[in-house]
Short mmCIF file of C-alpha atoms and ligand atoms in Angstrom, two decimals:
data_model
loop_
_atom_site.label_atom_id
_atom_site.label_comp_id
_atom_site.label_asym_id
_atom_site.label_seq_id
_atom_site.Cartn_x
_atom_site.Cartn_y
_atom_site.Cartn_z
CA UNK K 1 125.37 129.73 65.01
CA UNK K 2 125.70 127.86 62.20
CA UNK K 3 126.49 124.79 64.23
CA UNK K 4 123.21 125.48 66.24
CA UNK K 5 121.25 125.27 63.47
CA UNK K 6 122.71 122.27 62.03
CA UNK K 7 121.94 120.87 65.59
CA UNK K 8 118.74 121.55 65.25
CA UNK K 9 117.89 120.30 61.71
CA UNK K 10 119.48 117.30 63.06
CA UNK K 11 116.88 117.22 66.33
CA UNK K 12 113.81 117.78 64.07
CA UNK K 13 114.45 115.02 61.69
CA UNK K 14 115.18 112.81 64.66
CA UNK K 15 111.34 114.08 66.14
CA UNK K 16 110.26 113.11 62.73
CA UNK K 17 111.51 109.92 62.17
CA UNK K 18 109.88 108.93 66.18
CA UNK K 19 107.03 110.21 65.37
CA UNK K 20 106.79 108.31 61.78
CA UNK K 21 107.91 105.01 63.65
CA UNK K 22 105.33 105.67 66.61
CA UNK K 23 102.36 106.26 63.99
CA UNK K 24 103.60 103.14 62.24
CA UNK K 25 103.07 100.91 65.45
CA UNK K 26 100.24 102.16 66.33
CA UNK K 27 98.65 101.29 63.07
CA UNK K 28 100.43 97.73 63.32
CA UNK K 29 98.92 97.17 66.62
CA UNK K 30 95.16 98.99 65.76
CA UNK K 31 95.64 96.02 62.93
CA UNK K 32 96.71 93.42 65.54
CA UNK K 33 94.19 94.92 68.16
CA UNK K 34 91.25 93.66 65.09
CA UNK K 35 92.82 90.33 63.98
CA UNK K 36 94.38 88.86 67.06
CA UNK K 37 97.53 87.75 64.76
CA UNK K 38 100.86 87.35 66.44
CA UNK K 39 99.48 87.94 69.56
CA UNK K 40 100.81 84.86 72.41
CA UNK K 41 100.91 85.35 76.14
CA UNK K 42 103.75 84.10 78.07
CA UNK K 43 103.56 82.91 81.58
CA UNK K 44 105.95 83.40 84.52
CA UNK K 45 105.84 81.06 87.45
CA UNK K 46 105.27 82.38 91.14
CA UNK K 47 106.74 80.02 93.28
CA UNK K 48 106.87 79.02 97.18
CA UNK K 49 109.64 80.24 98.78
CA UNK K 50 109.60 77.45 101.55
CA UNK K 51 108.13 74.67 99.22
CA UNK K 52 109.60 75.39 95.78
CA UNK K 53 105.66 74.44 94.87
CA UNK K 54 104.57 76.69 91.64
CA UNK K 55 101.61 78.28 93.40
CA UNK K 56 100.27 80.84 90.40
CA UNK K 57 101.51 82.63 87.42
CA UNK K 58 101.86 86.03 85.63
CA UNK K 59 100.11 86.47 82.16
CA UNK K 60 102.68 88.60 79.81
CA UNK K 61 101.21 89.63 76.83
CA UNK K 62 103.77 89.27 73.75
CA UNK K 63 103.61 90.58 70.20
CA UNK K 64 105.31 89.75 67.03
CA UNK K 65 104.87 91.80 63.95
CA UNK K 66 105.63 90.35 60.14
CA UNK K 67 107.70 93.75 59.46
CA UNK K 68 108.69 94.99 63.16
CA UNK K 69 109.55 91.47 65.06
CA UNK K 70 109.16 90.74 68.82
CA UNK K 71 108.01 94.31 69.99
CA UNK K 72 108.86 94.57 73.64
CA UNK K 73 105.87 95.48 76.08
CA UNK K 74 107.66 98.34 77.33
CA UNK K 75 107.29 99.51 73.89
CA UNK K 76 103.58 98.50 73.24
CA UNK K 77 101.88 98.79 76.27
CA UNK K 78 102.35 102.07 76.86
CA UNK K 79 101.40 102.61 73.31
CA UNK K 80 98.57 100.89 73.71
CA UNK K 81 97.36 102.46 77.07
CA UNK K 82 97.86 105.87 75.41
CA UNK K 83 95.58 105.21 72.30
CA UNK K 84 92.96 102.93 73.87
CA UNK K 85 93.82 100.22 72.18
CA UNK K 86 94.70 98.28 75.97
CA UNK K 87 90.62 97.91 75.94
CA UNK K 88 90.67 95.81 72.76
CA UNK K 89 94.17 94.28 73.04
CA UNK K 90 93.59 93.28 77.05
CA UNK K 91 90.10 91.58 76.00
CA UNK K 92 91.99 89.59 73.78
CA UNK K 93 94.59 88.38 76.32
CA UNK K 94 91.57 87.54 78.88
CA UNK K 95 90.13 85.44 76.32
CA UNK K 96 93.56 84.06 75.28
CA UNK K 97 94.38 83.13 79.54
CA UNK K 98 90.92 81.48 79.97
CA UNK K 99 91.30 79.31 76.68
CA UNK K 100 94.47 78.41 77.98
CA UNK K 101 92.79 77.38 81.42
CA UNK K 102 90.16 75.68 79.99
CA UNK K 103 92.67 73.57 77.92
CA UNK K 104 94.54 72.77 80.56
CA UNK K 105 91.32 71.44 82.88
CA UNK K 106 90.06 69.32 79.90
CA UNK K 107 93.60 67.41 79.94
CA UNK K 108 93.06 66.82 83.36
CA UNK K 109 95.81 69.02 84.19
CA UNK K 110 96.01 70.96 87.78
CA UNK K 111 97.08 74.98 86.76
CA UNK K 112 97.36 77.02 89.16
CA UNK K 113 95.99 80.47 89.46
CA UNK K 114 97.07 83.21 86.72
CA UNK K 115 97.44 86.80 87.41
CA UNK K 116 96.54 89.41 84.46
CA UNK K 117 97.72 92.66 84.72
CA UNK K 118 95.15 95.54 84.52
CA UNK K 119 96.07 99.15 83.01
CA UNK K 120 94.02 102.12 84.27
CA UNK K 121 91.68 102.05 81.86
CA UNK K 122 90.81 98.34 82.18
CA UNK K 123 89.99 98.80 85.90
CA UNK K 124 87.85 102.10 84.80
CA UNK K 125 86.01 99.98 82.23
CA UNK K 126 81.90 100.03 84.10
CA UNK K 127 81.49 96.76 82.53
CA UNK K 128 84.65 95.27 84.07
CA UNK K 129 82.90 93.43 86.48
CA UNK K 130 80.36 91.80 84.76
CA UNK K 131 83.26 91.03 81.54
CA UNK K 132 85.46 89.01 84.18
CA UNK K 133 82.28 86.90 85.66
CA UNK K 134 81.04 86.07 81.65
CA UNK K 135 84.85 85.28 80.90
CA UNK K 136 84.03 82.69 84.19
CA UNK K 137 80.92 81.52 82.80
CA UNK K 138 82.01 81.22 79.06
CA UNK K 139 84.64 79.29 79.94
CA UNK K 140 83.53 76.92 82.44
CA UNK K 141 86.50 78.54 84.94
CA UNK K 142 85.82 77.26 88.88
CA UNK K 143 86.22 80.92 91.29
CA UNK K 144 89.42 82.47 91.40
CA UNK K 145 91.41 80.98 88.34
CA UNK K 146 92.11 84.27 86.98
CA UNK K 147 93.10 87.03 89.39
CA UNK K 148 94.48 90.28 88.83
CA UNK K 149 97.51 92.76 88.97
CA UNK K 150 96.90 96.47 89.67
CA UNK K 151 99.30 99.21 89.76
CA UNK K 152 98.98 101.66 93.47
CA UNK K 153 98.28 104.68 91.56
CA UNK K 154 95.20 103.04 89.85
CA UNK K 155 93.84 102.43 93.03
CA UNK K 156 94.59 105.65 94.49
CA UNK K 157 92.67 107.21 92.39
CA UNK K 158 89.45 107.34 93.25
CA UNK K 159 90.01 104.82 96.24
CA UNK K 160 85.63 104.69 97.01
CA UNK K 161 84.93 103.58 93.70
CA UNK K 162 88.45 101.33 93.43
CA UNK K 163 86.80 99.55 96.80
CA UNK K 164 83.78 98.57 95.29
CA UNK K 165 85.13 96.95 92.02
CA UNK K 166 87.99 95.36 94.12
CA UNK K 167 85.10 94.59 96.11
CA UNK K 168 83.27 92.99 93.53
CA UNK K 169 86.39 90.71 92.17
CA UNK K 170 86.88 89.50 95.15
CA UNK K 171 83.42 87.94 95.12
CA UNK K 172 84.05 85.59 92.23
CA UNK K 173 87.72 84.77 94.36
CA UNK K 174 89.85 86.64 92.54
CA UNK K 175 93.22 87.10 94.08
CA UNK K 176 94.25 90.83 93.40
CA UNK K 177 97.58 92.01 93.81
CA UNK K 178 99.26 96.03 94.49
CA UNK K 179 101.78 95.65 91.34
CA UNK K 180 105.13 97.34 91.33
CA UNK K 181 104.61 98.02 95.12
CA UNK K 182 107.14 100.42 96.90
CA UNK K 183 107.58 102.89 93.71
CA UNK K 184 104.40 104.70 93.60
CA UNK K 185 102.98 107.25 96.45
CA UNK K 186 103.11 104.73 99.37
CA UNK K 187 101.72 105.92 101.77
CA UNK K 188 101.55 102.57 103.52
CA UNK K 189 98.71 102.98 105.52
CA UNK K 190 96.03 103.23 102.68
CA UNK K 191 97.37 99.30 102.50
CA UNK K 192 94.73 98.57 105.11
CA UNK K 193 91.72 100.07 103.32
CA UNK K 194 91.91 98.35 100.04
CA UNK K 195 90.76 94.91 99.89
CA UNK K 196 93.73 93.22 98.24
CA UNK K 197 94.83 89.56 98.82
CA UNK K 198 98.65 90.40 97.63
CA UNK K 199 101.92 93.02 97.31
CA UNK K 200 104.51 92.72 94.69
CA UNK K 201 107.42 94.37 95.56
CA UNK K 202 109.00 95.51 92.83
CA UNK K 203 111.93 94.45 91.68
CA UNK K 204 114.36 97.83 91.65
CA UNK K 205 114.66 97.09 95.67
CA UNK K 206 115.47 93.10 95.00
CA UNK K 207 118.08 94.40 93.11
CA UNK K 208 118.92 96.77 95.46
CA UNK K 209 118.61 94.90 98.31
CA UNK K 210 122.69 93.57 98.77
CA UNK K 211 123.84 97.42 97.59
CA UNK K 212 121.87 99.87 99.27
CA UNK K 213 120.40 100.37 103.10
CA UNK K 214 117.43 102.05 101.64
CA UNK K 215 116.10 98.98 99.69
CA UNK K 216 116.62 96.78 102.53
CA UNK K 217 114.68 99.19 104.74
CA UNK K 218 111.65 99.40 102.11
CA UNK K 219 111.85 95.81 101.88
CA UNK K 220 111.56 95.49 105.33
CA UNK K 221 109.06 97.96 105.98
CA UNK K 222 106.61 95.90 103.26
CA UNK K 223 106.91 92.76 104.31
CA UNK K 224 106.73 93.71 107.94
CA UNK K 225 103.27 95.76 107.21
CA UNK K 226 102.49 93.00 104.65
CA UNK K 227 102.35 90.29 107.46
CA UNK K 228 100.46 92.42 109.85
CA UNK K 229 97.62 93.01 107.34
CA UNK K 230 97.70 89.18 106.27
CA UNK K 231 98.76 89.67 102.29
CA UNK K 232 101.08 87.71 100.55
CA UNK K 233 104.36 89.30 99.47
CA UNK K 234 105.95 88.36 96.32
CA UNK K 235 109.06 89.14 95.42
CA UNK K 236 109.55 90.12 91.91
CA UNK K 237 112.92 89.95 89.75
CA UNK K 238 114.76 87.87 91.71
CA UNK K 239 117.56 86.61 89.87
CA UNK K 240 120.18 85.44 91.65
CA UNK K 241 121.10 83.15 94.80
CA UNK K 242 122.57 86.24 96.64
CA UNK K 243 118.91 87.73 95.97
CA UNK K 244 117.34 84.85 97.19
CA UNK K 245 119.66 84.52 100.17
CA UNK K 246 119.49 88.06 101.35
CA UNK K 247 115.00 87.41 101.38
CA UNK K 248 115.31 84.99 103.81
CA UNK K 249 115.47 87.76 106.82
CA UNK K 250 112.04 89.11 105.66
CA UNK K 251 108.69 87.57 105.34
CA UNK K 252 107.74 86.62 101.53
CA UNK K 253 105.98 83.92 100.21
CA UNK K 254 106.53 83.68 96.64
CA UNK K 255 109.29 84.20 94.42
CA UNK K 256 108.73 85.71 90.74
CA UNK K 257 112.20 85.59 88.73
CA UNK K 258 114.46 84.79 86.35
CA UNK K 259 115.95 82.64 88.93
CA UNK K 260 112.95 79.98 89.57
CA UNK K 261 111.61 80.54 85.90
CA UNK K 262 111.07 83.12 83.01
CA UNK K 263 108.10 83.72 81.04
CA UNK K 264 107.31 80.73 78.59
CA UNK K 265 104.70 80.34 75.64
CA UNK K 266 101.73 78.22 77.65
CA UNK K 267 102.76 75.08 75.94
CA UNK K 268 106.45 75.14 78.02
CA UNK K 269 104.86 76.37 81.53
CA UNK K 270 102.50 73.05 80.95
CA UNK K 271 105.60 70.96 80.12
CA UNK K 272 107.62 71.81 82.69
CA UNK K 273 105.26 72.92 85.64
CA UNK K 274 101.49 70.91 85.40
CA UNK K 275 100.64 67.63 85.94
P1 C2E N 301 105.29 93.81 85.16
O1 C2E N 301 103.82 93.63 85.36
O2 C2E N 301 106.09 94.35 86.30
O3 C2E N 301 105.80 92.40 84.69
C1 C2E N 301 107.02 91.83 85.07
C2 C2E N 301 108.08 92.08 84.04
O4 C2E N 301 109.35 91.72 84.60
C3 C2E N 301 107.94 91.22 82.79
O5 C2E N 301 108.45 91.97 81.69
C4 C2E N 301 108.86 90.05 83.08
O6 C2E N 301 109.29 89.38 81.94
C5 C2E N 301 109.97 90.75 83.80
N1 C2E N 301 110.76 89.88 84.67
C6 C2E N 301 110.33 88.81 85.35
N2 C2E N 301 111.32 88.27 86.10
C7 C2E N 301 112.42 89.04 85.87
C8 C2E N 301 113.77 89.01 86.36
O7 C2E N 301 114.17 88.16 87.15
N3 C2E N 301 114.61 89.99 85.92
C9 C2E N 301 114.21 90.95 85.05
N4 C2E N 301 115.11 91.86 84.65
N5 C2E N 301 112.95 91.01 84.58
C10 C2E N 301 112.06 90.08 84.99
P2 C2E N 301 107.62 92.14 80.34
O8 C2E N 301 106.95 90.86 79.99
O9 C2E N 301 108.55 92.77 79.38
O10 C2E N 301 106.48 93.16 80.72
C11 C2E N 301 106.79 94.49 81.00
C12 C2E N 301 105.55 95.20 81.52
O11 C2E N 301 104.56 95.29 80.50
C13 C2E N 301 104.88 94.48 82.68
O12 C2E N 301 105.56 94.75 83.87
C14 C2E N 301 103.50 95.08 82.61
O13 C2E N 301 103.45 96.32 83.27
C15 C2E N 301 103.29 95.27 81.12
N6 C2E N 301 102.47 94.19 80.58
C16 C2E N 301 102.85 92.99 80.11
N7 C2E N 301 101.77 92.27 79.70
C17 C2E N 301 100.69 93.05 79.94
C18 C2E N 301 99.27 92.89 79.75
O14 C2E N 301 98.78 91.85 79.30
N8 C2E N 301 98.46 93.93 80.12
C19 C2E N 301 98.96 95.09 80.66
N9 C2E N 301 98.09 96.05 81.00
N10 C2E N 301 100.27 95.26 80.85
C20 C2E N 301 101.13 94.26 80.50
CA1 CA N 302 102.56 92.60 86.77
CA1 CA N 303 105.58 94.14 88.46
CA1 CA N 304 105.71 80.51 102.74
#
């Protein structure tokens, strides 16, 4: 009994000291949400699978804190979505991509087209729309620069009112992609009703695709439904020739990876991709 209750103590100060660490963050990143310090984005390229050709990349958000260092997104992002703070924080990294674009035009450089990711309450936002065509505007973008990344059960939502923002994006050009595809509801067939240029498969069945039948069967299901509907399929996480090798019996066109490139400050992806 004793024991127990030593157990327990032990539990609660463990609770404690979460809970002190999560408050902590949260007012480091309230602060950071405000100032815009130690805020970068990182950018991953997607690349041809036939051509090798860098066709688009993936905005990553990154933060460094004075006191906490690199914080992983998997730690702040969900943070962030939970208090609100995505709304601020995601502004910031729109503004931060289409400086970056901008940049890169007045160099004379050719970049290709970047994907930002989108949390649920970005996509909710009723002034999303009319945000994405100023950020267009403000910053002298041609259509289509800056697309987006959605996750299936944002769109499955309310899939009327998901239509007619998609809808809307797609008037300005934006490519808009089904993130993570394969590991929410998937029921495949509501595919066909949302006007989407792109699936990402995500990468749990790349990884799974040499070890077990069921991620080659997803895998195959996707692309096969993928090519019928006339999206493009990346393949995400790919980080190995095996990986690569073992694509090659299904229909992708891009490859997202450690493999063909990781996420690099914007000054790197120029170096080693633009021209
Ligand atoms: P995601 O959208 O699925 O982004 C891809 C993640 O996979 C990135 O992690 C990327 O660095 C990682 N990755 C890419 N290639 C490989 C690979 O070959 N192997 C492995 N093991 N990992 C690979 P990251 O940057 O840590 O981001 C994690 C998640 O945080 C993202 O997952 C996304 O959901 C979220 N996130 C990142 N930036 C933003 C943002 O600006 N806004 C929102 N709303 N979410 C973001
Ligand atoms: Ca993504
Ligand atoms: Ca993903
Ligand atoms: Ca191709």
């Amino acid at each position: 009994k004793q024991e127990g209750r030593n157990t327990y103590r032990l539990f609660r100060a463990e609770m404690q000291q979460q809970d002190h660490r999560r408050l902590e963050l949260e007012t480091a990143l309230r602060n950071t949400a405000e100032t815009g310090e130690g805020l970068a984005v990182h950018y991953q390229p997607l690349v041809d699978r036939d051509s090798g050709e860098v066709q688009g990349a993936e905005a990553l958000l990154r933060w460094h804190h004075p006191q906490f260092g690199d914080v992983s997104p998997g730690d702040f992002i969900p943070l962030a979505e939970w208090s609100g703070l995505i709304l601020p924080l995601g502004e910031r990294l729109m503004q931060l991509v289409a400086g970056q674009l901008h940049d890169w035009l007045a160099e004379g450089l050719s970049p290709p087209r970047i994907a930002v990711n989108l949390s649920a309450r970005q996509f909710w936002q009723t002034d999303l729309v009319p945000r994405v065509r100023a950020l267009y505007a403000d910053y002298g973008l041609p259509p289509g620069l800056i697309g987006f990344e959605l996750t299936e059960s944002i769109l499955l939502d309310k899939q009327q009112q998901a239509v007619h923002t998609l809808e809307a994006l797609r008037e300005m050009e934006c490519r808009l992609a089904i993130d993570d595809f394969g590991t929410g509801y998937s029921s495949l067939s509501y595919l066909q009703e949302l006007p989407v240029t792109t699936v990402k498969i995500d990468r749990s069945f790349i990884r799974g695709l040499g070890e077990s039948r069921g991620s080659a069967a997803i895998v195959a299901a996707v692309t096969g439904l993928a090519k019928e509907l006339g999206l493009r399929v990346v393949a995400e996480g790919v980080e190995t020739e095996a990986q690569l090798a073992a694509l090659s019996r299904y229909h992708v066109d891009l490859i997202q990876g450690y493999l063909t490139g990781r996420p690099v400050a914007g000054e790197a992806f120029a170096a080693h991709y633009l021209v």
